[in-house]
Short mmCIF file of C-alpha atoms in Angstrom, two decimals:
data_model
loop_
_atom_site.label_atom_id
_atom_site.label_comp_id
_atom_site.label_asym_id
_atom_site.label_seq_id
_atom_site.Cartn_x
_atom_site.Cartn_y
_atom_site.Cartn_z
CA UNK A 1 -2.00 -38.15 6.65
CA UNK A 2 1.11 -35.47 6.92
CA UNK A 3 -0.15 -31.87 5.33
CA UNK A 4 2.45 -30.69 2.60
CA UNK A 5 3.08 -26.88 1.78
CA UNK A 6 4.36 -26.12 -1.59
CA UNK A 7 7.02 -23.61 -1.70
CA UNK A 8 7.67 -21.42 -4.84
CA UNK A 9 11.24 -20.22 -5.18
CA UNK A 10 11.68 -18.76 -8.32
CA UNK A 11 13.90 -16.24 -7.38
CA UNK A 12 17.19 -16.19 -5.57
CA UNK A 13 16.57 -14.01 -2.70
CA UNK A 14 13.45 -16.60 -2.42
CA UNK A 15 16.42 -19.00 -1.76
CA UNK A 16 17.82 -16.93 1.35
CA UNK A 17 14.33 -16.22 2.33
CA UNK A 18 12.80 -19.77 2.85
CA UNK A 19 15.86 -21.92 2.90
CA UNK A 20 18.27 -19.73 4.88
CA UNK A 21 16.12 -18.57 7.27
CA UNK A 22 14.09 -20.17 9.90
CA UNK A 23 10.92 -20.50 7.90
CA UNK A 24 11.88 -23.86 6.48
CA UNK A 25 12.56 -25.59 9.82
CA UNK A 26 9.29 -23.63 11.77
CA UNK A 27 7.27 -25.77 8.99
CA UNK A 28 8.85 -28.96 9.50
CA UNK A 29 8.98 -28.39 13.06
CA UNK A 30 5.06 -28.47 13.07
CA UNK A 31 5.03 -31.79 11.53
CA UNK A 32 4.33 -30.23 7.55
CA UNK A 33 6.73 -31.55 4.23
CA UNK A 34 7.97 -29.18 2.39
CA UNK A 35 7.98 -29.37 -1.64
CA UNK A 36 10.08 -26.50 -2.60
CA UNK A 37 9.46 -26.17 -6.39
CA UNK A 38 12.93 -23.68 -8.00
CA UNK A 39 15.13 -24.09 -11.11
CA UNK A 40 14.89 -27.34 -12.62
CA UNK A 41 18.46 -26.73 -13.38
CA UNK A 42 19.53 -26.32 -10.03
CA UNK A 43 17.11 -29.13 -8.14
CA UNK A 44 20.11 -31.37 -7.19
CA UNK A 45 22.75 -29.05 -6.54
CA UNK A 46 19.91 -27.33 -4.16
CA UNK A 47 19.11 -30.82 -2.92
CA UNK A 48 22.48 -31.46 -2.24
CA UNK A 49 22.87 -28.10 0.06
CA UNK A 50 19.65 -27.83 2.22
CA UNK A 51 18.33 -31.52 1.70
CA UNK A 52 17.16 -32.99 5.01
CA UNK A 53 14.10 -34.85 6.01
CA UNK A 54 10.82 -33.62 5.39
CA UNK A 55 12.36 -31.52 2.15
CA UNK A 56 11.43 -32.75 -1.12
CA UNK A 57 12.74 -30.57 -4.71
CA UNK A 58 11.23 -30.29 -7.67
CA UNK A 59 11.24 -28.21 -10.68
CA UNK A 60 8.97 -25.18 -11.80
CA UNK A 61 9.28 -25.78 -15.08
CA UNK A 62 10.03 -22.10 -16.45
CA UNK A 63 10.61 -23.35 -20.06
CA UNK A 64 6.99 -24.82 -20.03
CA UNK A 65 5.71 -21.58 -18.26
CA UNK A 66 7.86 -18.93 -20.66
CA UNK A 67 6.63 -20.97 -23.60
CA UNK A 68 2.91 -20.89 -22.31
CA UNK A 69 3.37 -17.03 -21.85
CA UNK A 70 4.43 -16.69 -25.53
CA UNK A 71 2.47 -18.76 -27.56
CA UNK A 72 -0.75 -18.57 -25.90
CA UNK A 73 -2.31 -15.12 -26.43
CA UNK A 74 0.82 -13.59 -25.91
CA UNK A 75 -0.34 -10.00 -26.69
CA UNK A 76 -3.13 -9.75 -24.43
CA UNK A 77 -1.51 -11.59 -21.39
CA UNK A 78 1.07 -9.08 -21.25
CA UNK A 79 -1.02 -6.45 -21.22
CA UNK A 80 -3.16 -7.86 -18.72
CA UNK A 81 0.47 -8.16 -17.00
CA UNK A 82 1.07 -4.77 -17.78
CA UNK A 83 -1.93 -3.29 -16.31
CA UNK A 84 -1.65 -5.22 -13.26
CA UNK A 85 1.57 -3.78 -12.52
CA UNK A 86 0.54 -0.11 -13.68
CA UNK A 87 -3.25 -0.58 -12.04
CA UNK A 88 -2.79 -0.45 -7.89
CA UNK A 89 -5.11 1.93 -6.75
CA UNK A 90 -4.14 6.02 -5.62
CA UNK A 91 -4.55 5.22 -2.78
CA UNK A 92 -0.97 4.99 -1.90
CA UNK A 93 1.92 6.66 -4.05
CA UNK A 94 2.06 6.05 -7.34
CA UNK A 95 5.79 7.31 -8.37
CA UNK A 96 7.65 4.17 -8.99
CA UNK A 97 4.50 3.18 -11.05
CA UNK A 98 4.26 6.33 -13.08
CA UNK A 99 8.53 5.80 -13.61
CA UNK A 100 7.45 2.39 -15.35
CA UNK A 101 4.73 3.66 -17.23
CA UNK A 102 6.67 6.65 -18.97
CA UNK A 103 9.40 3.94 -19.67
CA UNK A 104 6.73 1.73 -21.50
CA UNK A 105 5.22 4.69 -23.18
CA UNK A 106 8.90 5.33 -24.64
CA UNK A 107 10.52 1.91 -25.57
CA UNK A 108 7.46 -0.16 -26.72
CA UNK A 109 7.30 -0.48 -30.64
CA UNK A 110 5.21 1.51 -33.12
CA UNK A 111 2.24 -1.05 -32.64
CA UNK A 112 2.33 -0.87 -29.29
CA UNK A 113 2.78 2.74 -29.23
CA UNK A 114 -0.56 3.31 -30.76
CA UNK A 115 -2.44 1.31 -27.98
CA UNK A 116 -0.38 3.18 -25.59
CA UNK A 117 -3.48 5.63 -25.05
CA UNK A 118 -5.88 3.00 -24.49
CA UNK A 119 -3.29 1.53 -21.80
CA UNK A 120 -3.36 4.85 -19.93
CA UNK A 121 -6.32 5.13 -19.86
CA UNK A 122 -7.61 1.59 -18.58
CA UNK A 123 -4.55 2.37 -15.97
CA UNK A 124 -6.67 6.04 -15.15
CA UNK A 125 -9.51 4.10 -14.29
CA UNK A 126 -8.08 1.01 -12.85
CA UNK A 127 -6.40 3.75 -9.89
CA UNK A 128 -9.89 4.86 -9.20
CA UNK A 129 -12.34 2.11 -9.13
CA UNK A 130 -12.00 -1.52 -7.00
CA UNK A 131 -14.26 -2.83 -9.47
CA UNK A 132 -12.24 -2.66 -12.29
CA UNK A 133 -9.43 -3.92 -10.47
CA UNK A 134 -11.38 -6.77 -9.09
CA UNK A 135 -12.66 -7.57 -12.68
CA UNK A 136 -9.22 -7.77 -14.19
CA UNK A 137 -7.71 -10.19 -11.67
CA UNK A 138 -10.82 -12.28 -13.04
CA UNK A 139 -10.16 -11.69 -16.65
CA UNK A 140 -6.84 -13.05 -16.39
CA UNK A 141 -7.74 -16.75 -14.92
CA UNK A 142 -8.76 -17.53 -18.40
CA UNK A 143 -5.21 -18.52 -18.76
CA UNK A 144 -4.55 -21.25 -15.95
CA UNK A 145 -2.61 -24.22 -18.16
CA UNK A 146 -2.69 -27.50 -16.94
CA UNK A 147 1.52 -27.28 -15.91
CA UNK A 148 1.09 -28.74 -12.46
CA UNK A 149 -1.37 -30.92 -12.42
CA UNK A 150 1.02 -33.78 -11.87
CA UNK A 151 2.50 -32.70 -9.01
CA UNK A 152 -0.56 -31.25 -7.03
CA UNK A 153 -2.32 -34.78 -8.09
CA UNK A 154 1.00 -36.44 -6.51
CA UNK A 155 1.91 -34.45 -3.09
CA UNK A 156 -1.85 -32.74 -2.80
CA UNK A 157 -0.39 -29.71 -1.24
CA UNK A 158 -2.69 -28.16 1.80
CA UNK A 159 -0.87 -24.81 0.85
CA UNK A 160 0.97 -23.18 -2.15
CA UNK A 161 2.95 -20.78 -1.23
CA UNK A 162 4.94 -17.91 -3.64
CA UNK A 163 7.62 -15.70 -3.16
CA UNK A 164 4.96 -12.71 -4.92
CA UNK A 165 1.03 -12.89 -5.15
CA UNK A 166 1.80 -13.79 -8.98
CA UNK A 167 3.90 -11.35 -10.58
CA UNK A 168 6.14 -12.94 -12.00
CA UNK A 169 5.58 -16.81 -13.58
CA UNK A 170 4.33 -18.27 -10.56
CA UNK A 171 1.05 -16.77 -11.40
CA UNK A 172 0.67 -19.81 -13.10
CA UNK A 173 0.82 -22.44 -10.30
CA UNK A 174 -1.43 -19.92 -8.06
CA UNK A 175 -3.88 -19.91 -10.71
CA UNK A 176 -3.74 -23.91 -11.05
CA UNK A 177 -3.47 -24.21 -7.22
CA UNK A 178 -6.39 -22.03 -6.44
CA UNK A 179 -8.97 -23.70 -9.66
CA UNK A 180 -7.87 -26.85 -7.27
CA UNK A 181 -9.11 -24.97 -4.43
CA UNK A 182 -6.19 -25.32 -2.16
CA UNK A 183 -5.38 -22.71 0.14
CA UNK A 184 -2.16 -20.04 -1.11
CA UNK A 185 -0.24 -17.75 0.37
CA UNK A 186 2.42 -15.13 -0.50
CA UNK A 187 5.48 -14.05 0.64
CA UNK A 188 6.58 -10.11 0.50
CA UNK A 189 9.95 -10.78 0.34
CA UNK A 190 11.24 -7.53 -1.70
CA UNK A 191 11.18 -4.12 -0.12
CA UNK A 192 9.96 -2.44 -2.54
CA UNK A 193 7.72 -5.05 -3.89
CA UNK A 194 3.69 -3.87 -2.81
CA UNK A 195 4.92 -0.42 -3.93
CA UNK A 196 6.29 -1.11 -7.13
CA UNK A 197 3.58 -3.91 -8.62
CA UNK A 198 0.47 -3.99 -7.20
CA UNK A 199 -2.29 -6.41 -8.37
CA UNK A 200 -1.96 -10.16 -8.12
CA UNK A 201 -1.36 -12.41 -10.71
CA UNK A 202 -3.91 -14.86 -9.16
CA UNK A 203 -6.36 -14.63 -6.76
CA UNK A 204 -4.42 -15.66 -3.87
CA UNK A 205 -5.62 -16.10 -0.14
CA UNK A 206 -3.18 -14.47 2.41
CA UNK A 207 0.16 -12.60 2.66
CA UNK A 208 2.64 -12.22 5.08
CA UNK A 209 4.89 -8.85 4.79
CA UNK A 210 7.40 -6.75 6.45
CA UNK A 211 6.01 -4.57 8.38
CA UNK A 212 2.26 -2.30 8.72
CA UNK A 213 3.67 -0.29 6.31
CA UNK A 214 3.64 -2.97 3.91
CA UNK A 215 0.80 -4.32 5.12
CA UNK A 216 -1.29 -0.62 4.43
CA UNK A 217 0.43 -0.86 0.98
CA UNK A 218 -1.42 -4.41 0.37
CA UNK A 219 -4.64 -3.28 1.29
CA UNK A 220 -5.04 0.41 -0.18
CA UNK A 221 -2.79 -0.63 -3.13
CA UNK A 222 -3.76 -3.40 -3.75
CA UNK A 223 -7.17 -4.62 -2.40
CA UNK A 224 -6.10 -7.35 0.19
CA UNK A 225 -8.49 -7.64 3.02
CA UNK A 226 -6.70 -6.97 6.11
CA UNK A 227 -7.39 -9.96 8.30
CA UNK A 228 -5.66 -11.86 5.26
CA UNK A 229 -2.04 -9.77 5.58
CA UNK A 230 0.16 -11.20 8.20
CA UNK A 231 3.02 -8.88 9.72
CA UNK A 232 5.92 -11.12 10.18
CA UNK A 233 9.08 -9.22 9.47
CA UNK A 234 11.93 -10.24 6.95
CA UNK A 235 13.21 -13.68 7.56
CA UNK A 236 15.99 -12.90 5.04
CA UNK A 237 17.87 -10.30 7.71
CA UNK A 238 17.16 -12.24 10.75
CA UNK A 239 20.97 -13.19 10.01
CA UNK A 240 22.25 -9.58 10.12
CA UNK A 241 20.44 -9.50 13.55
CA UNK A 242 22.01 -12.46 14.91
CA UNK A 243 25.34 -11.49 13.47
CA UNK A 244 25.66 -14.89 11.96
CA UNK A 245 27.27 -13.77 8.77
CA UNK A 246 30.14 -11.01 9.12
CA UNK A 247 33.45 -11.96 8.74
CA UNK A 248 35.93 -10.73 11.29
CA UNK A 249 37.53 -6.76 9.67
CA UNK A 250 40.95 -8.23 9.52
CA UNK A 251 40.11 -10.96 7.62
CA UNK A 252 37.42 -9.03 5.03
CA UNK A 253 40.10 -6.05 4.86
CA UNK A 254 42.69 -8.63 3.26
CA UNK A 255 40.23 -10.67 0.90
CA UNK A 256 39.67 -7.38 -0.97
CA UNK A 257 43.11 -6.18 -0.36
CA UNK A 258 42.25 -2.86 1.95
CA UNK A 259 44.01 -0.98 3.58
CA UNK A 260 43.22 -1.23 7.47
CA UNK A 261 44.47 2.13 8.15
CA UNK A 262 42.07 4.07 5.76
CA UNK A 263 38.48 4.92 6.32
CA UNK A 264 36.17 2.06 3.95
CA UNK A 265 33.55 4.02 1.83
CA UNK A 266 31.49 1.26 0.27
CA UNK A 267 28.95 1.95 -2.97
CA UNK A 268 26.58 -0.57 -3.83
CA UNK A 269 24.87 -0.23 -7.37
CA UNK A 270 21.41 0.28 -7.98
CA UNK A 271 18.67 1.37 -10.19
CA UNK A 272 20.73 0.87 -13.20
CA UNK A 273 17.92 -0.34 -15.32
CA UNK A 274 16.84 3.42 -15.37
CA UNK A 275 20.28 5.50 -15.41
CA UNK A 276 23.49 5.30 -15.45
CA UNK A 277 25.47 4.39 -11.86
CA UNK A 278 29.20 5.35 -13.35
CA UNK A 279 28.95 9.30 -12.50
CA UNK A 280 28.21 8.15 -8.94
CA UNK A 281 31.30 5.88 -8.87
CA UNK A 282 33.66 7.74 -10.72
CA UNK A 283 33.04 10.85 -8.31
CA UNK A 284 33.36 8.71 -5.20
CA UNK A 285 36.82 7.03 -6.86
CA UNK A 286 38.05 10.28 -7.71
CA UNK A 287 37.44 12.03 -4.09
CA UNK A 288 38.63 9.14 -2.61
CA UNK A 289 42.29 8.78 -4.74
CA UNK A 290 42.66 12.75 -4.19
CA UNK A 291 42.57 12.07 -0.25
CA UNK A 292 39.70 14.75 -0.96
CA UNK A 293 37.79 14.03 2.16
CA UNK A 294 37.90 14.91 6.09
CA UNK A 295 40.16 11.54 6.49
CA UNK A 296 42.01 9.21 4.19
CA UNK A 297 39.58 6.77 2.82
CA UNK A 298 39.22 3.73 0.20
CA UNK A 299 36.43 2.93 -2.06
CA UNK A 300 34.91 -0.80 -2.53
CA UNK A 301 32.24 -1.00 -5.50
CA UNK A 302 29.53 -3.53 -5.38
CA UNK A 303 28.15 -4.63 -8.76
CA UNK A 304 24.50 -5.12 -8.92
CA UNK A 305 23.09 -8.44 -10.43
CA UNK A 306 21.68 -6.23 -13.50
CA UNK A 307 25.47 -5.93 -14.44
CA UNK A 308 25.47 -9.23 -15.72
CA UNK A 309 22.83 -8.97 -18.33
CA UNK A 310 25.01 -10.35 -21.70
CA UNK A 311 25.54 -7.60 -24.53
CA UNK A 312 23.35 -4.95 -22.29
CA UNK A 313 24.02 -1.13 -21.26
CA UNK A 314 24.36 -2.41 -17.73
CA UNK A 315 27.02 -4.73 -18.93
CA UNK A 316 28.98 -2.31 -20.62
CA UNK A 317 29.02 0.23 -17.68
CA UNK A 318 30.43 -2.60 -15.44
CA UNK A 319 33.38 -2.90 -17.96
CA UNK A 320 34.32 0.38 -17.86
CA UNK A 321 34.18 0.28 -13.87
CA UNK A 322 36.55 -2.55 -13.91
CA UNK A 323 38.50 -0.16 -16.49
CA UNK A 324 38.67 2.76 -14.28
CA UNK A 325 39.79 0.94 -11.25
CA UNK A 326 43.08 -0.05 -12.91
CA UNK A 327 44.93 2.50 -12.32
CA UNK A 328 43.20 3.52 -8.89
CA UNK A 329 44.60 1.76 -6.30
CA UNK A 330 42.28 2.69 -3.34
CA UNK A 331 39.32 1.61 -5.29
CA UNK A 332 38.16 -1.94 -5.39
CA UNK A 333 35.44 -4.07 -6.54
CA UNK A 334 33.08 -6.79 -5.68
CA UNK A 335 31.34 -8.67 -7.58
CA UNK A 336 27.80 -10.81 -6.62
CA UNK A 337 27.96 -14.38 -7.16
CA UNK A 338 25.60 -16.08 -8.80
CA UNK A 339 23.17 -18.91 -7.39
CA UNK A 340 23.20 -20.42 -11.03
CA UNK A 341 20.58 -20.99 -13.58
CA UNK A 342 17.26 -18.76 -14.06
CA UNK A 343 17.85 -17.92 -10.81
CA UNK A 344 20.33 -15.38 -10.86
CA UNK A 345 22.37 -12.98 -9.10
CA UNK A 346 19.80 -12.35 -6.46
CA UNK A 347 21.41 -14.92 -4.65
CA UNK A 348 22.20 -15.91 -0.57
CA UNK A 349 25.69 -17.08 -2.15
CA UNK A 350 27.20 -14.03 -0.73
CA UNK A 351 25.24 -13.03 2.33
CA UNK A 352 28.66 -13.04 4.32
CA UNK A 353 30.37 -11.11 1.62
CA UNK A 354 27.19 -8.35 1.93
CA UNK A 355 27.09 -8.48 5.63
CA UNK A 356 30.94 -8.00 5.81
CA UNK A 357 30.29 -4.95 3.79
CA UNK A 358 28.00 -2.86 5.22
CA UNK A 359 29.57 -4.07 8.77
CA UNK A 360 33.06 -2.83 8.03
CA UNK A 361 32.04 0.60 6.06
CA UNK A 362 32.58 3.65 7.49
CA UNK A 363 30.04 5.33 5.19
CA UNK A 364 27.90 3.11 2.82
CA UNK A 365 26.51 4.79 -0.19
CA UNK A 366 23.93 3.84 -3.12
CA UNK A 367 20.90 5.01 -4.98
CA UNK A 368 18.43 4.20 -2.52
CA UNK A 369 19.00 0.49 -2.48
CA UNK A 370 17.29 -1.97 -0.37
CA UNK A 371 20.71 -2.09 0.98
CA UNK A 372 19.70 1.53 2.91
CA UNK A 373 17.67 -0.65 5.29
CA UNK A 374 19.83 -3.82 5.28
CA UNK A 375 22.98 -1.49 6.40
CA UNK A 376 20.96 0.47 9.04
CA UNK A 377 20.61 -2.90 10.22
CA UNK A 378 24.38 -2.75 10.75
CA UNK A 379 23.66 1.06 12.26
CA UNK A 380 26.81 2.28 9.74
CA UNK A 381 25.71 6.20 8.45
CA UNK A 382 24.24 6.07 4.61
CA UNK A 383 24.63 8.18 2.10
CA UNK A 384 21.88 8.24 -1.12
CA UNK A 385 24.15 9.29 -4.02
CA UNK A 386 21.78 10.79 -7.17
CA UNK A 387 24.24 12.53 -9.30
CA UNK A 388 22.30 13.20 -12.93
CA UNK A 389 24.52 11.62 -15.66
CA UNK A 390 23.87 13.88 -18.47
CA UNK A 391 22.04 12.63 -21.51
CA UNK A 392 21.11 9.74 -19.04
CA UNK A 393 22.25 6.07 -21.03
CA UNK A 394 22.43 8.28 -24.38
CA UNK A 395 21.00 5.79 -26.39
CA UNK A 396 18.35 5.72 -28.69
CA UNK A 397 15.43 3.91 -27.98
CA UNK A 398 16.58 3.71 -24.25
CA UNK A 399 14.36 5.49 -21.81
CA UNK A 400 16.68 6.77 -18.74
CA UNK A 401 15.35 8.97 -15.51
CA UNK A 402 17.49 11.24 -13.46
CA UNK A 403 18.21 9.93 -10.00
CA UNK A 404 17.45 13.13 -8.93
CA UNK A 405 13.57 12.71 -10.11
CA UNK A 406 12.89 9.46 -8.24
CA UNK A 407 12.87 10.93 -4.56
CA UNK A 408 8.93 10.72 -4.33
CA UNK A 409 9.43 7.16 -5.16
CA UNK A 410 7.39 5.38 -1.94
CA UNK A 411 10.65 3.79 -0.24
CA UNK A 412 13.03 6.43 -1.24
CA UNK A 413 10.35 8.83 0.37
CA UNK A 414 10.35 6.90 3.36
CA UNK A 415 14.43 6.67 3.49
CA UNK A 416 14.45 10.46 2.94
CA UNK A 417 11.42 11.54 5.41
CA UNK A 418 13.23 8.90 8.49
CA UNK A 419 16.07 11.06 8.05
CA UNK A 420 18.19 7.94 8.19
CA UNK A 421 20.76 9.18 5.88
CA UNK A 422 21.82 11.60 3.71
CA UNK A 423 20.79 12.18 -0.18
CA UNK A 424 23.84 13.81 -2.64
CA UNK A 425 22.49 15.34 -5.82
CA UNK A 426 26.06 17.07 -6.61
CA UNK A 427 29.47 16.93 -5.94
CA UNK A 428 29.36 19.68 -2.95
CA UNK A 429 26.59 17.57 -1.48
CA UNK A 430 28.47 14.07 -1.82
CA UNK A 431 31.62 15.32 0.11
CA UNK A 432 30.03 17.52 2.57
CA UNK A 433 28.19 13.99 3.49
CA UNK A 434 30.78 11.64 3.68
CA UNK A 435 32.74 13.86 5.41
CA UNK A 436 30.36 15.07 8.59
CA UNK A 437 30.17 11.03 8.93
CA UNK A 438 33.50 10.30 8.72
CA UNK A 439 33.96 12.75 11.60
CA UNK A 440 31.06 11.57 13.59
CA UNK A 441 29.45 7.63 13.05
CA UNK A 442 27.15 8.30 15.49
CA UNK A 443 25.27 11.04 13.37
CA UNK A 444 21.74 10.05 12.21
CA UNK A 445 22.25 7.02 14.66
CA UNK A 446 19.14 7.27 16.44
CA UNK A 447 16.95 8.16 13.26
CA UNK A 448 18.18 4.77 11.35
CA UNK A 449 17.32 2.57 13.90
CA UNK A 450 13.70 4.32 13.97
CA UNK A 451 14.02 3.61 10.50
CA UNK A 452 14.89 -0.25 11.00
CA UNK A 453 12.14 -0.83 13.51
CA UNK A 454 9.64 1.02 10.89
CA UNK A 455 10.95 -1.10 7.91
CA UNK A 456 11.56 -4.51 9.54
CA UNK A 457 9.07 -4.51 12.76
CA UNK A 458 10.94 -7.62 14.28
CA UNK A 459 14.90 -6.66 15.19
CA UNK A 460 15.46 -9.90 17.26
CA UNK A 461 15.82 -12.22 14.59
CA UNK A 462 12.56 -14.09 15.28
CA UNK A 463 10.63 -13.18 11.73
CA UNK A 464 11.63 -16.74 10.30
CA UNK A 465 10.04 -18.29 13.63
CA UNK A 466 6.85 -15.87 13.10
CA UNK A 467 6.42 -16.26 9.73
CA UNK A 468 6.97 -19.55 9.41
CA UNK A 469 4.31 -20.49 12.50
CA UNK A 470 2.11 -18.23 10.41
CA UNK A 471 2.21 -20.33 7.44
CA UNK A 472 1.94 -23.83 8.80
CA UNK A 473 -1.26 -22.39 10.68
CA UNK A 474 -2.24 -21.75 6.98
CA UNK A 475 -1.05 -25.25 6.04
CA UNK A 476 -2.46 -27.13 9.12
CA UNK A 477 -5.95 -25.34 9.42
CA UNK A 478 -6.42 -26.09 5.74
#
C-alpha cells in the first residue's frame, strides 16, 4: 500500500516552504502522496497551481478549529497557550519572550490583569524546571476534538507533518494525529521561530530546522531530544541560492519607476506590532530627497504584511507612508501581495519581487528583519535602522517598545555579534552607515557570508532535497 504524509500549511510562507521548494517533489520522488491540508478557501485555486500526481488538497478547517478554541474552555486554553509561549526554559535567551510578556502584562483586561501575577509566576517556574514544562504539554491534550477524524480514517497518513510543533491551530491535528499514534513531524520554517515560542502545542515526534543553532534552541529551549532535531537548512531560500527568482536590474528599475543612475536604498518594514516603523522611513526619505548622502540615492519602501490589518495602528501608519511619498519623488513603495484567504500576506506570491529587491539594493535597511539573513544571501551591505519614535504608538491601551531596547533579542543578538551589518539608533548613525557602504559594497562582505553559513548551514540550494529525504525517511520507516 503507498505511505501518505500529511502536510500542514497553514501559513503562507508554509506555501513557499513545501510547495515551492524541493520538499514536495523529494517526497513524491520516494514513492509517498502528499495530502497538503491549507485554507479551505484557497484548496482549488492551490490545486489549480501546484496540482500534479501524487498531490491531493484538502482543507484545515480553521472555522471549526477557531470555533473549538473559543467555545471550549476558552479561558484556560489560552493560558495554557500563553504559558507555552512565555515557558521555554533559561536556558537560552529569553528577550523576545520577556518583550511579549510585558506586552501581555500591559494590554490584557482588568480580569486578566489580576491573574497576571499568577501567570508570572507559573512562567518563573516553568524557565527553571523540565518537569513543569513536561507536565503542561500533558495538561493541554485534554483538548484534542475529534476535527480530523475523517480524513486520517480516509488517507491513514504514516506522517503528519506542521509548519510549527503546534503553535498556532495546527496543535489540533498534532494532538488528533498523535492520540492516533501516527508518527509527526515539524517544520522550523521561521527564523525566529524556536526563539520566540518555545513549547509545543502537542507532543510531537521530530523536527527539522535551520541550522545547529536552531537545533541548540530546540533542545535547551524547548526540551526536544536531540537525535529527534534534524538540521536541514531553509528550503524556502534554496531559490535565492540558485538565483531562480531575480528579475534582470533594467527591468525591476522600470516596474517601480527608478532611476538607474541613482544608488537604490531599500527599507523593508518590521516589528511594527511593537513600535512605530514611520521615524525610520521618514528619515531615510528625507536624507535621500536632500541628496544628503556620500552619492545620489533613491528610496523603495517595503510594506510588511502587518500593514494590512483593517482599522489597525499598522494600517494607519501605512497610509500616511503612501501620504508622504507624494510629493517625494525618489521614494517609492512596494507593497506584498497577498496569497488570499486566512493565509495572508506571508505569501511566495512575490518571491521575485523580494529577491529583485535585496539583489538590486545598494544598501538594504530594516529593523532586524528576517530579511537581514535573506539579503546576506544576496551579499548586499545591511543596515539595522532602530530610531525611537517618541511616545512609541501613543495610544492608550497600546503597549509599544523602543527599537533601541530589543538588541538582546536572540536573532538580533546574533545579527549584531556576526557583525554582518550595521545597527542606526540616530540620525548621525543612519547616514554615517549608508554612506561608508555606498562608498565601499564590499565592507562587512566577508562577515555576512559567515553569517549566512551560521544561519542557513546549506548555501547550495540542496535543503529542499535534505529535508525532504529526511521526512519521507520519517514517512517510510513509519
Amino acid at each position: 500500500m503507498t505511505k501518505r504524509v500529511f502536510i500542514s500549511a497553514d501559513h503562507g510562507l508554509a506555501i513557499v516552504y513545501f510547495l515551492q521548494s524541493d520538499v514536495l517533489p523529494t517526497l513524491l520522488d520516494a514513492g509517498l502522496e502528499v495530502v497538503l491540508l491549507t485554507d479551505d478557501g484557497l484548496r482549488e485555486q492551490i490545486s489549480q497551481r501546484f496540482g500534479r500526481p501524487g498531490l491531493t488538497v484538502e482543507g484545515l478547517r480553521f472555522p471549526q478549529a477557531r470555533q473549538y478554541f473559543e467555545r471550549n474552555d476558552h479561558t484556560l486554553q489560552y493560558w495554557l497557550h500563553f504559558l507555552r509561549w512565555m515557558g521555554g526554559s533559561q536556558r537560552i535567551n529569553t528577550n523576545a519572550m520577556d518583550g511579549h510578556l510585558r506586552q501581555m502584562d500591559y494590554e490584557s483586561s482588568a480580569k486578566a490583569k489580576r491573574l497576571m501575577p499568577l501567570i508570572r509566576g507559573l512562567t518563573w517556574g516553568l524557565r527553571r524546571s523540565r518537569w513543569m514544562r513536561q507536565g503542561l504539554v500533558r495538561a493541554q491534550m485534554r483538548f484534542t476534538p475529534d476535527l480530523y477524524g475523517d480524513l486520517l480514517d480516509q488517507y491513514q497518513p504514516s506522517l503528519v507533518v506542521a509548519s510549527t510543533p503546534g503553535w498556532r491551530l495546527d496543535r489540533y491535528l498534532l494532538r488528533q494525529a498523535g492520540q492516533r499514534g501516527v508518527r509527526t513531524a515539524a517544520a522550523i520554517i521561521g527564523w525566529d521561530n524556536p526563539s520566540s515560542y518555545r513549547l509545543p502545542g502537542a507532543r510531537v515526534d521530530y523536527a527539522t530546522c535551520w541550522s545547529e543553532i536552531q537545533k541548540r534552541e530546540l533542545v535547551l529551549g524547548s526540551d526536544w531530544a536531540p537525535e529527534r532535531v534534524h538540521v536541514g537548512g531553509i528550503p524556502t531560500y534554496d531559490g535565492y541560492f540558485r538565483k531562480e527568482w531575480v528579475i534582470p536590474r533594467e527591468e525591476y528599475f522600470r516596474m517601480h519607476g527608478l532611476d538607474p543612475q541613482r544608488k537604490l536604498i531599500s527599507y523593508a518594514c518590521s516589528f511594527v506590532t511593537f513600535s512605530p516603523n514611520f521615524r525610520n522611513m521618514e528619515t531615510l526619505a528625507r536624507l535621500v530627497s536632500a541628496d544628503a548622502l556620500a552619492q545620489p540615492s533613491q528610496l523603495l519602501i517595503r510594506l510588511h504584511p502587518n500593514h494590512f490589518m483593517p482599522g489597525s495602528l499598522y494600517e494607519q501608519e501605512a497610509q500616511r507612508v503612501r501620504q508622504m511619498i507624494q510629493s517625494m519623488p525618489h521614494v517609492h513603495l512596494v507593497e506584498p501581495v497577498a496569497l488570499g484567504g486566512e493565509l495572508g500576506y506571508y505569501s511566495g506570491e512575490d518571491m521575485p519581487e523580494k529577491a529583485s529587491m535585496m539583489a538590486h539594493s545598494d544598501v538594504f535597511t530594516t529593523v532586524y528583519s528576517t530579511m537581514v539573513v535573506e539579503t546576506a544571501i544576496h551579499d548586499r551591505p545591511i543596515v539595522s535602522v532602530c530610531l525611537d519614535t517618541p511616545g512609541g504608538w501613543n495610544t492608550p491601551g497600546k503597549f509599544s517598545l523602543a527599537l533601541t531596547e530589543i538588541a538582546e533579542w536572540p536573532t538580533h543578538q546574533r545579527f549584531r555579534e556576526a557583525q554582518a551589518g550595521r545597527v542606526a539608533f540616530d540620525e548621525g548613525q543612519l547616514r554615517a552607515a549608508l554612506d561608508a557602504y555606498l562608498r565601499d559594497p564590499q565592507l562587512d562582505g566577508a562577515e555576512r557570508r559567515k553569517f549566512v553559513q551560521d544561519e542557513v548551514t546549506y548555501t547550495d540550494g540542496s535543503a529542499g532535497k535534505r529535508t525532504g529525504a529526511a521526512l519521507a525517511k520519517l514517512a517510510l520507516e513509519a
